[in-house]
CSV table of C-alpha atoms in Angstrom, one decimal:
chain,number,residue,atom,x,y,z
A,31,UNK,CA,0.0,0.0,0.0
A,32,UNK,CA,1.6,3.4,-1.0
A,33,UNK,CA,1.6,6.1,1.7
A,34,UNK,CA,-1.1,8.4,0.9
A,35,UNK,CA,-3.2,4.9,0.4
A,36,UNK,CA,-2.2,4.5,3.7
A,37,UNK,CA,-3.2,8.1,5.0
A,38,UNK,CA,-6.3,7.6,4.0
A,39,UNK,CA,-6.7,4.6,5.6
A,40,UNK,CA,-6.1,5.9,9.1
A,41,UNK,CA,-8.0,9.4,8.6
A,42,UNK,CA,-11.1,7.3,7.5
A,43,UNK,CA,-10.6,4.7,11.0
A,44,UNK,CA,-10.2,8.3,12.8
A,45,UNK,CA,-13.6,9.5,11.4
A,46,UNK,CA,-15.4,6.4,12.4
A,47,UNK,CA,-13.9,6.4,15.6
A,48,UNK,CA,-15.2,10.1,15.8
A,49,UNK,CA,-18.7,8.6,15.0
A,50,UNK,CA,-18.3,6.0,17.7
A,51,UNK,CA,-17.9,8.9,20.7
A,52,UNK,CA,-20.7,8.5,23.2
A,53,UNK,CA,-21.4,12.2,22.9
A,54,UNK,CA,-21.9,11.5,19.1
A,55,UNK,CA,-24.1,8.8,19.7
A,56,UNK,CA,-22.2,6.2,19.6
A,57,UNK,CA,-23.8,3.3,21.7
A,58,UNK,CA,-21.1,1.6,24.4
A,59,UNK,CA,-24.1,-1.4,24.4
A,60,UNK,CA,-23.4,-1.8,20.3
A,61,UNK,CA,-19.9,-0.6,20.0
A,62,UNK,CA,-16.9,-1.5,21.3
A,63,UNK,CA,-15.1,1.8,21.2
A,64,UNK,CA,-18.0,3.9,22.5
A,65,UNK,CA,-17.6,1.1,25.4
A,66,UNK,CA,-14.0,2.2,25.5
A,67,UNK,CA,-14.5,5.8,25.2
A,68,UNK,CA,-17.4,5.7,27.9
A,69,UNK,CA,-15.2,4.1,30.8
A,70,UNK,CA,-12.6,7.0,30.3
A,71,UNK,CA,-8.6,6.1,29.5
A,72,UNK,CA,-7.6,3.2,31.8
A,73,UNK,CA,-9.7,1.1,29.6
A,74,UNK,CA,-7.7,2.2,26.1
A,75,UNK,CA,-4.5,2.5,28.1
A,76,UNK,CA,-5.1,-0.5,29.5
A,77,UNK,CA,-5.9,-1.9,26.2
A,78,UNK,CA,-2.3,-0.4,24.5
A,79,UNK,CA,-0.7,-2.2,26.7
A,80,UNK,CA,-1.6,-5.2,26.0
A,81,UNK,CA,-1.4,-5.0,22.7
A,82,UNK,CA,1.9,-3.7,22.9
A,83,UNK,CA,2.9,-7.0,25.0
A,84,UNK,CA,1.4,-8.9,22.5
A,85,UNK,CA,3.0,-7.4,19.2
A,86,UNK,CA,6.5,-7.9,21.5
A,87,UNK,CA,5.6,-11.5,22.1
A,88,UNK,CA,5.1,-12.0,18.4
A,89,UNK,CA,8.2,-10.0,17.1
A,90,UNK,CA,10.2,-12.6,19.7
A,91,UNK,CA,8.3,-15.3,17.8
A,92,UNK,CA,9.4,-14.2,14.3
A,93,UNK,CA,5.8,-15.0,12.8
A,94,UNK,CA,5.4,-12.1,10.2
A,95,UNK,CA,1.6,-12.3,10.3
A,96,UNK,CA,1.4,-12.2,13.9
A,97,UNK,CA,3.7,-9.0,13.5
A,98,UNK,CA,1.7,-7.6,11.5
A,99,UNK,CA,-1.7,-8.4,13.2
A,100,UNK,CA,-0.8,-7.3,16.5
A,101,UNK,CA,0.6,-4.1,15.1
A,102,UNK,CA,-3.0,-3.6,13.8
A,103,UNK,CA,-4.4,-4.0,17.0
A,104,UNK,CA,-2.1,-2.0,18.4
A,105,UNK,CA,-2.4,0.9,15.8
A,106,UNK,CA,-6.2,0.8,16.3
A,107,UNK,CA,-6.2,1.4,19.9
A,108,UNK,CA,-3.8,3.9,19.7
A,109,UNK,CA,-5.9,5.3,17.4
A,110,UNK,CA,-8.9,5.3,20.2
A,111,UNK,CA,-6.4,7.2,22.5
A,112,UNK,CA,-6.0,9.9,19.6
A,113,UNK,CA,-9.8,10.4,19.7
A,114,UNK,CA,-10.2,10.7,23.3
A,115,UNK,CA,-7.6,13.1,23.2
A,116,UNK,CA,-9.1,15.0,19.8
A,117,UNK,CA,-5.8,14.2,18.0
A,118,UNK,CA,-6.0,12.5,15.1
A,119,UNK,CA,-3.4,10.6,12.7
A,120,UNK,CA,-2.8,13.4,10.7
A,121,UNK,CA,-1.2,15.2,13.9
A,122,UNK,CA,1.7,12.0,14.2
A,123,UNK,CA,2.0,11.8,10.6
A,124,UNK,CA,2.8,15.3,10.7
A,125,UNK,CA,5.1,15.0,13.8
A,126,UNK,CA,6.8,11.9,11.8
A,127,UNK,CA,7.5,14.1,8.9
A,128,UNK,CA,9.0,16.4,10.8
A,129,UNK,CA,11.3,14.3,12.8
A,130,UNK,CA,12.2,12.4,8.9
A,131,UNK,CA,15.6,12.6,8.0
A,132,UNK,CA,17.3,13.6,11.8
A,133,UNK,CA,19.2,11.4,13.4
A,134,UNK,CA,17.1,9.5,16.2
A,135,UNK,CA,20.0,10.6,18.4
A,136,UNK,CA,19.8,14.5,18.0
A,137,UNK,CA,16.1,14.3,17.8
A,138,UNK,CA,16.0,12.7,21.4
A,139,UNK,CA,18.7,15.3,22.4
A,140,UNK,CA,16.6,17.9,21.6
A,141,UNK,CA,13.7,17.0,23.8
A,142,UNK,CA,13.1,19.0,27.1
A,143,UNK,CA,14.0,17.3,29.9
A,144,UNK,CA,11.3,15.4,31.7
């Protein structure tokens, strides 16, 4: 998939997951990310996490498809975090761009202190 395919992709999950918000009428009894939405970030963060353990679990493993399925899932709820947040994947794609072509090592450096 090329990468304004892929853009595309991710600003038309963000606009569903827009539609999803309780506030927008999005049912947490019908959907599962109004469900997540509705009971507030530990659900979504809780849900990153796991998903984040799981795409490790398969990178260990080696299994491309697994990689690649567990990145997904762990895309998508990032993506819910995003919403919550009223961010959207045009904000990291943007933030990617910018950091494109620095070293990883002067972009870290230049990062306030936390």
């Amino acid at each position: 998939m090329n990468a304004p395919a892929s853009a595309d992709v991710l600003a038309r999950i963000a606009d569903t997951l827009e539609s999803r918000r309780p506030r927008n009428g999005g049912d947490p009894a019908s959907s599962y990310v109004a469900k997540l939405l509705s009971r507030g970030p530990d659900a979504f963060l809780k849900k990153i996490g796991e998903e984040a353990t799981e795409l490790v679990m398969a990178a260990k493993d080696g299994v491309p498809e697994r990689i690649v399925s567990e990145t997904a899932d762990l895309w998508f709820h990032c993506l819910v975090a995003l919403t919550h947040y009223n961010l959207r994947p045009e904000d990291v794609l943007a933030e990617l761009g910018r950091r494109e072509g620095l070293s990883g090592l002067v972009e870290k450096a230049s990062r306030p202190a936390s």
